[in-house]
Short mmCIF file of C-alpha atoms in Angstrom, two decimals:
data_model
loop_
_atom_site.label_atom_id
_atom_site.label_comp_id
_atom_site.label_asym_id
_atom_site.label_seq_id
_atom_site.Cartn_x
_atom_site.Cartn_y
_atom_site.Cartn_z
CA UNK A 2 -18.69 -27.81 9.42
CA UNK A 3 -17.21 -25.43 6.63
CA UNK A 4 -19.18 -22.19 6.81
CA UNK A 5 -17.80 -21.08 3.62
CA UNK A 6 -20.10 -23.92 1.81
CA UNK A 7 -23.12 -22.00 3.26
CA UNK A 8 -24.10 -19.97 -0.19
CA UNK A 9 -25.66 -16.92 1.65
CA UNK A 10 -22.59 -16.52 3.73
CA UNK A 11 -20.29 -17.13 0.96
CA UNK A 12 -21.93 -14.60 -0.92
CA UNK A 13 -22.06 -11.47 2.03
CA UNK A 14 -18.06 -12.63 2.53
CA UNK A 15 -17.86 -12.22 -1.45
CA UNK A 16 -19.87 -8.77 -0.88
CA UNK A 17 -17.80 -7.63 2.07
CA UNK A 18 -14.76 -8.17 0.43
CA UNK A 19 -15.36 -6.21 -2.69
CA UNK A 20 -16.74 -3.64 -0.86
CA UNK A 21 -13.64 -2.97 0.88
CA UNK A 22 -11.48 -3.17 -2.14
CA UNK A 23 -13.85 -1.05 -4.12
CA UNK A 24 -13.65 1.48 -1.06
CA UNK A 25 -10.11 1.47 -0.75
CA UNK A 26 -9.22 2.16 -4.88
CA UNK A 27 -11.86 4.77 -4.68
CA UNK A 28 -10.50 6.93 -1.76
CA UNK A 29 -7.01 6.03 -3.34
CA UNK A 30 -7.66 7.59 -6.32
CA UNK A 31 -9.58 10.87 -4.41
CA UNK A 32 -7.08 11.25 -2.34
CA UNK A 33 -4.51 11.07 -5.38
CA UNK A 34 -6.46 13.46 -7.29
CA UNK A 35 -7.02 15.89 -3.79
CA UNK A 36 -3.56 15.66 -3.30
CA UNK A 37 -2.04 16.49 -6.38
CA UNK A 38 -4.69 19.15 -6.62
CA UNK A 39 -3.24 20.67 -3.39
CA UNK A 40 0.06 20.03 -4.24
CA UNK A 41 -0.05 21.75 -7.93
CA UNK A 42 -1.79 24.93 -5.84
CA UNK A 43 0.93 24.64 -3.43
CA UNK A 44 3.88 24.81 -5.62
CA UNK A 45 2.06 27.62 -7.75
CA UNK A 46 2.23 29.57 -5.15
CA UNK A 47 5.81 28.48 -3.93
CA UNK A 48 6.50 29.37 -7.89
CA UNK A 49 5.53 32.84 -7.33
CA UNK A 50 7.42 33.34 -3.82
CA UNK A 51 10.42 32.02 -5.34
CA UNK A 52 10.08 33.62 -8.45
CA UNK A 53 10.23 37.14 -6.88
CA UNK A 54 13.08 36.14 -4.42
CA UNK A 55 15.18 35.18 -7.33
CA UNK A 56 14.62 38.59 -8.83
CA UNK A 57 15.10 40.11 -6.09
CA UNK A 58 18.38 37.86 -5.36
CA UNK A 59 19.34 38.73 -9.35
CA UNK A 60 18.36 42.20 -9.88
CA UNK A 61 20.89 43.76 -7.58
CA UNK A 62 24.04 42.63 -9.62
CA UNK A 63 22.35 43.21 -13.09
CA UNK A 64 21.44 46.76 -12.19
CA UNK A 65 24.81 47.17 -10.39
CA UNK A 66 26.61 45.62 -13.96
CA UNK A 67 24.41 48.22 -16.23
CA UNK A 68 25.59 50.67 -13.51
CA UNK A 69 29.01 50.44 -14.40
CA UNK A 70 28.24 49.80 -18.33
CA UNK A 71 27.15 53.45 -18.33
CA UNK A 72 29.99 54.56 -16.05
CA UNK A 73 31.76 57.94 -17.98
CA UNK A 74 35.20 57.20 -16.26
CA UNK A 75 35.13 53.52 -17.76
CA UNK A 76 33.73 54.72 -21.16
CA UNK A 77 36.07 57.57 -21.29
CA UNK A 78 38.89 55.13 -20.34
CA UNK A 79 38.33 52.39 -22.56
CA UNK A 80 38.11 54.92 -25.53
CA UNK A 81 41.80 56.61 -24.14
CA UNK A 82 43.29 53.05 -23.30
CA UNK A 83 45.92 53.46 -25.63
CA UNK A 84 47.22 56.85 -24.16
CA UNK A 85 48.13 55.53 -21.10
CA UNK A 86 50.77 52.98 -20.35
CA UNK A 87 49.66 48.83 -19.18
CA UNK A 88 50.54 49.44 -15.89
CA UNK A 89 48.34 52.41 -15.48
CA UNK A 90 45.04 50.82 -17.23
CA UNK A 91 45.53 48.28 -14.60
CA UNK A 92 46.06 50.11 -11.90
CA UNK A 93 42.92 52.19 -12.82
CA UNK A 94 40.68 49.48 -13.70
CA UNK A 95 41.87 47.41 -10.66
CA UNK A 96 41.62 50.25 -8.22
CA UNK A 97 37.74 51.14 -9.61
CA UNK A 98 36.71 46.98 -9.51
CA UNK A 99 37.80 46.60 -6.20
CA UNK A 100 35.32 49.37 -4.60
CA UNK A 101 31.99 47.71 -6.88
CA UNK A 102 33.64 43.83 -5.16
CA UNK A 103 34.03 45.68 -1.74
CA UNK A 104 30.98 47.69 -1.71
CA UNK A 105 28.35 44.99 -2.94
CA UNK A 106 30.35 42.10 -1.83
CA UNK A 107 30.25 40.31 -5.22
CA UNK A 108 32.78 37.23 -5.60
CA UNK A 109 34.08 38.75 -8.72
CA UNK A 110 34.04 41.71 -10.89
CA UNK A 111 35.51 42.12 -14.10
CA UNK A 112 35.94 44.30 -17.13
CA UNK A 113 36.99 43.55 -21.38
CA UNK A 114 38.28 45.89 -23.82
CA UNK A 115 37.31 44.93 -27.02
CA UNK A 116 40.42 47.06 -28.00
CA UNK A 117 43.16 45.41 -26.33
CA UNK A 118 40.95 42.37 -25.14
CA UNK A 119 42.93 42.94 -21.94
CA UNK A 120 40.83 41.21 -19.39
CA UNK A 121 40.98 42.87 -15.72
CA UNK A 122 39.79 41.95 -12.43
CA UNK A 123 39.64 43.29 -8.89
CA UNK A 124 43.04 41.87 -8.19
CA UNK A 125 44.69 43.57 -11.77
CA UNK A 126 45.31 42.43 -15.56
CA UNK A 127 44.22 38.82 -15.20
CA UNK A 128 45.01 37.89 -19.03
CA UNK A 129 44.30 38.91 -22.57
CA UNK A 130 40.99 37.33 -24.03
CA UNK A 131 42.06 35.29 -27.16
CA UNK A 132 38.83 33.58 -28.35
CA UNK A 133 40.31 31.79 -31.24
CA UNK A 134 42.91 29.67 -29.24
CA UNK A 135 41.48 29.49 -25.78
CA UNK A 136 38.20 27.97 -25.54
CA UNK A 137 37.51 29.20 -22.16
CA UNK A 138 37.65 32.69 -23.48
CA UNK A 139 34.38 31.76 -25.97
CA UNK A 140 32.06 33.14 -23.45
CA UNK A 141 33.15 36.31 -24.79
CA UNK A 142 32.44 36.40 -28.53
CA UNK A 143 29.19 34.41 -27.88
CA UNK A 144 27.85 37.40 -25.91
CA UNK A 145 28.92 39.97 -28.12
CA UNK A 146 27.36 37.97 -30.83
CA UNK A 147 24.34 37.97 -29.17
CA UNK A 148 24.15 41.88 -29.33
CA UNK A 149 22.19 42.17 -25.76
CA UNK A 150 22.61 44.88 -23.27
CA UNK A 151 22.98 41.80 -20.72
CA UNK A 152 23.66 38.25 -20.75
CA UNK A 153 23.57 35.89 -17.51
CA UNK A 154 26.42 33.08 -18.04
CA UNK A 155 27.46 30.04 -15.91
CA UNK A 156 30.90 29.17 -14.99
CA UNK A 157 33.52 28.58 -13.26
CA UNK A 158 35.57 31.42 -11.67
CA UNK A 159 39.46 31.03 -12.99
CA UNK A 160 39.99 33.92 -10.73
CA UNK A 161 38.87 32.16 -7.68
CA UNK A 162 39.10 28.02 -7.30
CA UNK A 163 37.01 27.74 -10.29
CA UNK A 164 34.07 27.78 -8.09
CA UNK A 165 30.90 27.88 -9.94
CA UNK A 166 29.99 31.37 -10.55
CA UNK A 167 27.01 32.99 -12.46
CA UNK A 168 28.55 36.04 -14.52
CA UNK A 169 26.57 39.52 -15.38
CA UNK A 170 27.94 40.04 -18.45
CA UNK A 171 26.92 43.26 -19.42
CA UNK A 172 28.01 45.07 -22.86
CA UNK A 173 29.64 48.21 -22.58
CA UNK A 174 29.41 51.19 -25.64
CA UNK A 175 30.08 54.31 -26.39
CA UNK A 176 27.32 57.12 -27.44
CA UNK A 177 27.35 56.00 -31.00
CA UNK A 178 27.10 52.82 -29.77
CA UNK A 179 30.10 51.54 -30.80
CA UNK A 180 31.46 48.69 -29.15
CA UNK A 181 34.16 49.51 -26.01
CA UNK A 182 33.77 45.76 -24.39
CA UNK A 183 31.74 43.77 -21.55
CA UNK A 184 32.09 43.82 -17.64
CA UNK A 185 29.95 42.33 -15.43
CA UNK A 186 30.26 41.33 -11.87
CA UNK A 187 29.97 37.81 -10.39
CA UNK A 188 27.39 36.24 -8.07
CA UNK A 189 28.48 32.86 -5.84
CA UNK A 190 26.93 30.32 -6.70
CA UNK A 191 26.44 29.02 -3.37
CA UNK A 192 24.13 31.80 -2.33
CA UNK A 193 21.43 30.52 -4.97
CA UNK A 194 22.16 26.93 -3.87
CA UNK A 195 21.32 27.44 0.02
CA UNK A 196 18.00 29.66 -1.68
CA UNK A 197 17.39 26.65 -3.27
CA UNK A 198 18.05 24.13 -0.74
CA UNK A 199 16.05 25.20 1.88
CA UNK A 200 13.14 25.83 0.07
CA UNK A 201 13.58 22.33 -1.21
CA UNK A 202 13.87 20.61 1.90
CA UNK A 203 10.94 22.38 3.43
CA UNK A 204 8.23 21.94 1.07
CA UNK A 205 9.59 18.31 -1.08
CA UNK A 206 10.06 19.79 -4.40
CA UNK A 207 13.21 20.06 -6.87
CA UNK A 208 14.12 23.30 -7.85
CA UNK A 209 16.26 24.56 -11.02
CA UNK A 210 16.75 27.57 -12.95
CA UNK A 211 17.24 26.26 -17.31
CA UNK A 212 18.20 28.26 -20.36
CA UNK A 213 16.00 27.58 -23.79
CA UNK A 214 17.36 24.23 -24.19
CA UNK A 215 16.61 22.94 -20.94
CA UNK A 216 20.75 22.94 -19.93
CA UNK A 217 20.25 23.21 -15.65
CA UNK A 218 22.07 26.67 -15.10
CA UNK A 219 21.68 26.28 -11.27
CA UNK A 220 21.21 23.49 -9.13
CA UNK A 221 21.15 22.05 -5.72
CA UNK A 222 23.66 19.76 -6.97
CA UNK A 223 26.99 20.80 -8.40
CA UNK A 224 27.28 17.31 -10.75
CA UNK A 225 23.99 18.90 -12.44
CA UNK A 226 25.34 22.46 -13.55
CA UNK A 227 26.00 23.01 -17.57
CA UNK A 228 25.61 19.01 -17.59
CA UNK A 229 22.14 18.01 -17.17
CA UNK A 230 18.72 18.62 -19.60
CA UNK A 231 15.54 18.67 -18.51
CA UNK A 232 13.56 17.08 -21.46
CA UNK A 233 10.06 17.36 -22.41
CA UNK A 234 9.32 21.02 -21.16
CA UNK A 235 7.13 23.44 -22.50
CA UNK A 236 9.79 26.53 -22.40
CA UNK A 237 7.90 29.31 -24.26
CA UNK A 238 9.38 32.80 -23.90
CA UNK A 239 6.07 34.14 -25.69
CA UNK A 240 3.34 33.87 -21.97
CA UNK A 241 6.16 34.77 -20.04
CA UNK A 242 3.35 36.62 -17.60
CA UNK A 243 1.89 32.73 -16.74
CA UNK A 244 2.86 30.23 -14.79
CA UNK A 245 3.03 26.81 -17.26
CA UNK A 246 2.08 23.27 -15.60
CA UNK A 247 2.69 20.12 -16.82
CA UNK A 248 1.95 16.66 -15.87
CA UNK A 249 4.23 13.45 -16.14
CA UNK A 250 2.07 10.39 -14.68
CA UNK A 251 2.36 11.38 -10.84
CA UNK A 252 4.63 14.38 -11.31
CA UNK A 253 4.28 18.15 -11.97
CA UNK A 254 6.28 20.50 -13.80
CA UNK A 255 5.43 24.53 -13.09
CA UNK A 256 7.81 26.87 -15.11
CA UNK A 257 8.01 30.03 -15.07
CA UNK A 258 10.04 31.91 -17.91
CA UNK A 259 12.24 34.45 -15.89
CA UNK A 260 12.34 37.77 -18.32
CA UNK A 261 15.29 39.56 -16.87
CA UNK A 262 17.66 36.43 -16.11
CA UNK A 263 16.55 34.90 -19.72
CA UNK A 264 16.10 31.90 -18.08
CA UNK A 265 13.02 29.27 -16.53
CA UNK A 266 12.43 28.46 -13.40
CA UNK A 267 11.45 24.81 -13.29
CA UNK A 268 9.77 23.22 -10.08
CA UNK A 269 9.03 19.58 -9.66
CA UNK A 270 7.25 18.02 -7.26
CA UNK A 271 10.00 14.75 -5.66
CA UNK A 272 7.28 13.11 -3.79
CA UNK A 273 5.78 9.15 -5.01
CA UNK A 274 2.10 10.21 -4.94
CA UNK A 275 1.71 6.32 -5.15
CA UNK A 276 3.79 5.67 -2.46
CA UNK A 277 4.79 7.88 0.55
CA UNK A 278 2.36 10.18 -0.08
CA UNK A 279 -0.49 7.53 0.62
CA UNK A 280 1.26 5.69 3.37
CA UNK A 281 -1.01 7.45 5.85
CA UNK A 282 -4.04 6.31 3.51
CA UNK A 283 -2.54 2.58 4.06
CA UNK A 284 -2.25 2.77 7.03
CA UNK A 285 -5.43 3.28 8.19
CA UNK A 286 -7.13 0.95 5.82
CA UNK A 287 -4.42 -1.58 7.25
CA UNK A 288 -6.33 -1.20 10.80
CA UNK A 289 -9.38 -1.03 8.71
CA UNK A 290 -8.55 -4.34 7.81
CA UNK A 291 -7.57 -6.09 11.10
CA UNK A 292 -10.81 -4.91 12.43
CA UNK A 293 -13.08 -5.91 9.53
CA UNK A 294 -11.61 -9.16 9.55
CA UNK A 295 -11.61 -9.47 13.99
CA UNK A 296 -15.35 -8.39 13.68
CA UNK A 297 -15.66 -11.05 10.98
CA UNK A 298 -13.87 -13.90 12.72
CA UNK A 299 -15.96 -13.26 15.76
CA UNK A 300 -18.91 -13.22 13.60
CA UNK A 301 -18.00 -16.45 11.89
CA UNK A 302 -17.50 -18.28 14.99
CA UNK A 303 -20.42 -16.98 16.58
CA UNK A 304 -22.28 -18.31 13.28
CA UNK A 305 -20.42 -21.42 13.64
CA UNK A 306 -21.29 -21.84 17.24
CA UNK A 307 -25.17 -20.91 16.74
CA UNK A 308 -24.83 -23.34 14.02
CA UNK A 309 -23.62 -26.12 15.84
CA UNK A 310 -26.20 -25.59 18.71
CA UNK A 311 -29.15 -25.67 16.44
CA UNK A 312 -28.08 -28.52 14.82
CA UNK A 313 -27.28 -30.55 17.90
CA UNK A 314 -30.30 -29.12 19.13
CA UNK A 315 -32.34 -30.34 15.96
CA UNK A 316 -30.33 -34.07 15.99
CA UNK A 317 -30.06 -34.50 19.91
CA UNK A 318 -32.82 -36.64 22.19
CA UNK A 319 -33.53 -33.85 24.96
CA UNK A 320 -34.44 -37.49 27.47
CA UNK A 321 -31.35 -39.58 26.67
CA UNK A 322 -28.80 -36.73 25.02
CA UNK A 323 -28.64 -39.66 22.07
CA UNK A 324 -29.12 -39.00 19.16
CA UNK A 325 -32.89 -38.56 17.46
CA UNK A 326 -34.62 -39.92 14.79
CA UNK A 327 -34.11 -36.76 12.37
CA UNK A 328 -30.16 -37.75 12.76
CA UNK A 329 -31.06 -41.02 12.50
CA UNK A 330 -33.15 -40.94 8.94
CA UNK A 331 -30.30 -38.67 8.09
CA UNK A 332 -27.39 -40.85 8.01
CA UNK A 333 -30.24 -43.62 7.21
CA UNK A 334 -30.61 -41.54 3.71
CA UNK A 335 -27.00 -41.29 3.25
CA UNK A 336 -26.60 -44.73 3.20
CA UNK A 337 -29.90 -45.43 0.84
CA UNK A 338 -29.86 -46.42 -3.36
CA UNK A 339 -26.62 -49.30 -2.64
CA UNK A 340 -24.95 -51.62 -1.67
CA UNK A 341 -23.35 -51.28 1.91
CA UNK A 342 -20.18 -53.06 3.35
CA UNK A 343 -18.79 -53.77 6.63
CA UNK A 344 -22.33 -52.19 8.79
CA UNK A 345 -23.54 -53.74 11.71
CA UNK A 346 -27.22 -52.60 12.17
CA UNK A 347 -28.51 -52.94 16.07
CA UNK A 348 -32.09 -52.57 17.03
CA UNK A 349 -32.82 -52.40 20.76
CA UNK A 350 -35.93 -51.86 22.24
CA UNK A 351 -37.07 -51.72 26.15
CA UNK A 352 -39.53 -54.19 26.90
CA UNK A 353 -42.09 -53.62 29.93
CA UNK A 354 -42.12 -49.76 29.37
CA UNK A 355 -46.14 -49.73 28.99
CA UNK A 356 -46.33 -51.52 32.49
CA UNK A 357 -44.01 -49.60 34.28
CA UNK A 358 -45.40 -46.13 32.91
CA UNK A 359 -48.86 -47.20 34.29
CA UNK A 360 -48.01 -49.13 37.21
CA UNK A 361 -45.10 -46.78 38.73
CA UNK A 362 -45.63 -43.39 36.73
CA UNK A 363 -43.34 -41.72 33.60
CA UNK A 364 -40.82 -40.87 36.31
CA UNK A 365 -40.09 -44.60 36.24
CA UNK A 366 -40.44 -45.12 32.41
CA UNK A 367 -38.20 -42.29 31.90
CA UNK A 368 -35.95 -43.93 34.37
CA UNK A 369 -36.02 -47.12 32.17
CA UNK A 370 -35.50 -45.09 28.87
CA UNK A 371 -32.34 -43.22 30.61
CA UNK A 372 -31.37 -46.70 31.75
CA UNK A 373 -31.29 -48.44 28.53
CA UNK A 374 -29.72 -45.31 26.80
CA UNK A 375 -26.85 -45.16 29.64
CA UNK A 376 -26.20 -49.14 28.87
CA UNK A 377 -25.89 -48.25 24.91
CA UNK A 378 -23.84 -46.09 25.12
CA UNK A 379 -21.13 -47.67 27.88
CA UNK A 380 -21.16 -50.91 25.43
CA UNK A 381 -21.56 -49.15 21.92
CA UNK A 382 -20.19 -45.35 22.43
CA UNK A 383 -16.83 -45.94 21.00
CA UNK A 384 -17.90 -48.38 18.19
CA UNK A 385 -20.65 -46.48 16.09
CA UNK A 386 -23.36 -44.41 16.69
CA UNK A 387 -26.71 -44.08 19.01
CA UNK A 388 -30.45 -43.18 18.29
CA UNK A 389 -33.02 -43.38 20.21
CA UNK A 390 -35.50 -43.59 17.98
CA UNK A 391 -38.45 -42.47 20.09
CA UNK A 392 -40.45 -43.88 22.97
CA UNK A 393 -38.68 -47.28 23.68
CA UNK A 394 -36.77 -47.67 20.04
CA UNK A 395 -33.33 -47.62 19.97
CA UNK A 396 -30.78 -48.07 17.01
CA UNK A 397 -27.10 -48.25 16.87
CA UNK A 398 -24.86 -48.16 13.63
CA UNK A 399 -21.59 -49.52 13.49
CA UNK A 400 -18.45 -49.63 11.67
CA UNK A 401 -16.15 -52.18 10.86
CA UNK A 402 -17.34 -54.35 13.83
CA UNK A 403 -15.35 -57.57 13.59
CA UNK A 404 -17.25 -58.89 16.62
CA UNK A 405 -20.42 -61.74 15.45
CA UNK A 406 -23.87 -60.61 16.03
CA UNK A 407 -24.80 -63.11 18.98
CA UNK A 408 -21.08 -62.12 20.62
CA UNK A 409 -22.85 -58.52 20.25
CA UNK A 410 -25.99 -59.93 22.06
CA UNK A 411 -24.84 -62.01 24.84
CA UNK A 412 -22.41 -58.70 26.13
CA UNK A 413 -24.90 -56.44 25.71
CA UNK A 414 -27.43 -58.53 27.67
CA UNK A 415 -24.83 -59.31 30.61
CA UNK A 416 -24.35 -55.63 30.70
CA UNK A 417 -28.18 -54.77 30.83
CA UNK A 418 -28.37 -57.48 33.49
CA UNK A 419 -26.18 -55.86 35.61
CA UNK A 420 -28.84 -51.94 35.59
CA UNK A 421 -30.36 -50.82 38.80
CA UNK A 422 -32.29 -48.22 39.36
CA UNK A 423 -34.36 -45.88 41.85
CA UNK A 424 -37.88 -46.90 40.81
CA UNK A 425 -37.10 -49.42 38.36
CA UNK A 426 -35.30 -52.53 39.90
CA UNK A 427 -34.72 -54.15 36.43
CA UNK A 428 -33.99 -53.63 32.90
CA UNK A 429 -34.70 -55.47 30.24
CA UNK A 430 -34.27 -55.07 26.46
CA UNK A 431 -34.71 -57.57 22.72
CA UNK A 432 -32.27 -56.22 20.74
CA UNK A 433 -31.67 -57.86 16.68
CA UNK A 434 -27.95 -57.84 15.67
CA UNK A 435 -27.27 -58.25 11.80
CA UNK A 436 -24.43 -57.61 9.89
CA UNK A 437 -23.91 -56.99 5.98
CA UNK A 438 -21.09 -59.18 5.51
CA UNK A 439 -23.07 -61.64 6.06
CA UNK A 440 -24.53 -61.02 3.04
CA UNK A 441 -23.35 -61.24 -0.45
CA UNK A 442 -25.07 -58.16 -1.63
CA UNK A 443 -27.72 -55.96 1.00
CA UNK A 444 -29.22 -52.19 1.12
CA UNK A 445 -29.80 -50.30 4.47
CA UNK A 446 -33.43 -51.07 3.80
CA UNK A 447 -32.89 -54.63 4.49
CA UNK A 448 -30.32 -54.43 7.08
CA UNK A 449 -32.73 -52.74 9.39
CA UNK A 450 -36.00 -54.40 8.07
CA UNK A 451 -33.45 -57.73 9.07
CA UNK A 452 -32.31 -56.39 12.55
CA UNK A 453 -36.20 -55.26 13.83
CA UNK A 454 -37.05 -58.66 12.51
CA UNK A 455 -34.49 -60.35 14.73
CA UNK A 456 -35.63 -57.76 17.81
CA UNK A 457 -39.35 -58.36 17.70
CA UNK A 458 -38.78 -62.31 17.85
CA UNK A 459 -36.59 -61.66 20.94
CA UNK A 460 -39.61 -59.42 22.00
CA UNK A 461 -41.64 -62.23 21.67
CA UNK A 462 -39.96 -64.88 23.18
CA UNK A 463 -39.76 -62.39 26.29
CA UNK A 464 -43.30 -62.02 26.74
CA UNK A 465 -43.92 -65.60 26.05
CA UNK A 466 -41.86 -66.72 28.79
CA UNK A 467 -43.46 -63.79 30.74
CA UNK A 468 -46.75 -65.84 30.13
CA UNK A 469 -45.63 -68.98 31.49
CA UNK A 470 -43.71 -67.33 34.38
CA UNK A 471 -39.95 -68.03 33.67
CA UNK A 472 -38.81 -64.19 34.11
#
């Protein structure tokens, strides 16, 4: 029995099923649209924290570089540079650079003349600043070009293992704001890397700080500095009071523009809303699954079962546990409208039930009926199948049976020969045997009009030698 044939199941499966899908692309796309909602909100606000800490982090070495910009004893000794000797410029320079590195803690801190172009550190005269030959020294005309009080810059630190450095170049003038040089000092760039860091691996987002053109100025990731662009941003100095977001498929962009460092901050959500971020989401609807489809298995086999008992129920004799006449005109009307091959049709029928029922009560007649069904079955079980056709009719169908209808007849008879029962001391039964290879061409219709034929003149001859006392 294939309970997916049944239409009405077929279609609640079909309704089930969609259901379930329909369910689980809905909530997929709420909770998408719930999460990214929360996440955008999040990382706002993580913008904002992270937004002041950087200024905070920032502002200390800018002001300290404007500090000394506007220092008399370096104004008033880059204007006299010339009146005293090398060694005493870089004594004096040194001696003042290595308080502002000692007292802020700075990893460098640095001071041009545009005069001499003498470059000098906390450590002393480091080199002269020749922009047209040395292309490291570039930094330095590019600023000045600029004409800005201050200038952030990324690079490496030649004073120090070329670690990556971000410089506070600040430009230095007199009252008539003529040009005396830059200094600056010069912020690790480790310090913004563990900022950044943490805050990444806490809340699963990727943090960088960008000039106008999108260059990374600070990263998590050293490969990334003055190497990598961030493309497709919306970096707009003009709403540099808002907080910009942008959407790319699953991902977020929130910049920032960052007035005082002339820079953005960028932050990017790293999580696959369309994977990890749902796996919780799959997960249950995984269970969801191996329970819809346990409650539907059970359900289908209880269907199955239920199935199976009301149609054995329906096709079963309640007397004989044979089979009935509704499974009987059944496989009788799946045989109808041609020609069959290779059936052997038997009709049986108990003669003397009348007698017995009125002599010795139904207990006995049922006794007979149970008799003659036990007998069919023992000689026919395994060869075809058994009706009782109601009252005293019986009918078996077979298959294939190579044995010849009066074989059939005498072992059948032998067998019934050899019944005893309680109240019934003997059974007896006319039976008609045909078979349709005996026949060149016959329908069902004959076959059986043929076999109860052959039955009712064994019937006959029964009673007849009832009459004239031979049995």
């Amino acid at each position: 029995m294939n309970i997916f044939k049944d239409r009405q199941f077929g279609l609640a499966f079909f309704l089930i099923v969609v259901s379930y899908i329909a369910s689980f692309l809905i909530s997929f796309q709420l909770l998408r649209s719930v999460t990214l909602d929360n996440s955008v909100q999040l990382t706002h606000v993580l913008a904002t924290r992270i937004y002041e800490e950087i200024n905070n982090e920032l502002s200390k070495p800018i002001n300290v570089s404007l500090t000394m910009a506007n220092d008399l004893f370096m104004i008033e000794r880059l204007q006299e540079e010339d009146k005293y000797s090398h060694e005493e410029n870089v004594e004096a320079f040194r001696t003042y650079l290595s308080r502002i590195k000692k007292g802020f803690g700075y990893e460098a801190a640095f001071i041009v003349s545009e005069k001499s172009k003498n470059y000098y550190t906390f450590q002393g005269f480091n080199k002269v600043v020749d922009v047209e030959n040395d292309a490291h020294d570039i930094w330095y005309k590019l600023f000045i070009d600029k004409d800005v009080t201050y200038d952030l810059d990324v690079d490496v630190n030649e004073v120090k293992n070329n670690n990556w450095t971000v410089f506070f170049n600040t430009r230095i003038e007199d009252g008539n704001g003529h040009l005396l040089g830059c200094c600056g000092v010069g912020e690790q760039m480790d310090n913004l890397q563990e900022l950044f860091y943490n805050i990444e691996r806490k809340h699963g987002v990727k943090i960088n700080l960008v000039n106008g053109d999108g260059l990374v100025q600070v990263d998590v990731n050293e490969i990334n500095i003055e190497n990598s662009v961030l493309d497709g941003l919306n970096l707009s100095k003009h709403n540099s009071e808002e907080y910009v977001i942008e959407y790319h498929g699953d991902n977020f962009y929130v910049t920032k523009y960052v007035e005082n460092l002339g820079w953005f901050l960028v932050i990017r959500n790293t999580e696959n809303f369309t994977g990890a971020a749902y796996s919780q989401l799959f997960i249950f609807f995984l269970i969801l699954l191996v329970v819809l489809l346990i409650i539907l298995g059970v359900s289908i086999y209880m269907m199955m079962k239920g199935k199976k008992t009301l149609v054995k129920a329906s096709n079963e004799d309640k007397l004989t546990n044979m089979l009935n006449r509704n499974a009987y005109e059944t496989r009788i009307q799946g045989l109808l409208g041609h020609s069959i091959r290779n059936i052997t049709f038997v009709s049986i029928d108990v003669n003397g039930l009348k007698k017995v029922n009125d002599t010795l009560g139904h207990s006995a007649g049922d006794e007979l009926i149970c008799g003659a069904a036990q007998c069919i079955r023992s000689y026919f079980g395994n060869q075809g199948l058994c009706y009782r056709l109601g009252g005293d009719e019986f009918a078996v169908i077979l298959s294939n049976c190579e044995h010849e209808s009066q074989q059939i007849i005498n072992e059948f008879h032998e067998l019934v020969d050899q019944w005893q029962g309680t109240y019934v001391k003997k059974l007896s039964i006319s039976m008609g045997v045909v078979r349709s290879s005996d026949y060149e061409s016959v329908t069902i219709e004959k076959l059986v009009e043929y076999a109860d034929m052959a039955m009712y003149r064994e019937k006959e001859a029964f009673y007849e030698k009832q009459k004239t006392g031979q049995c």
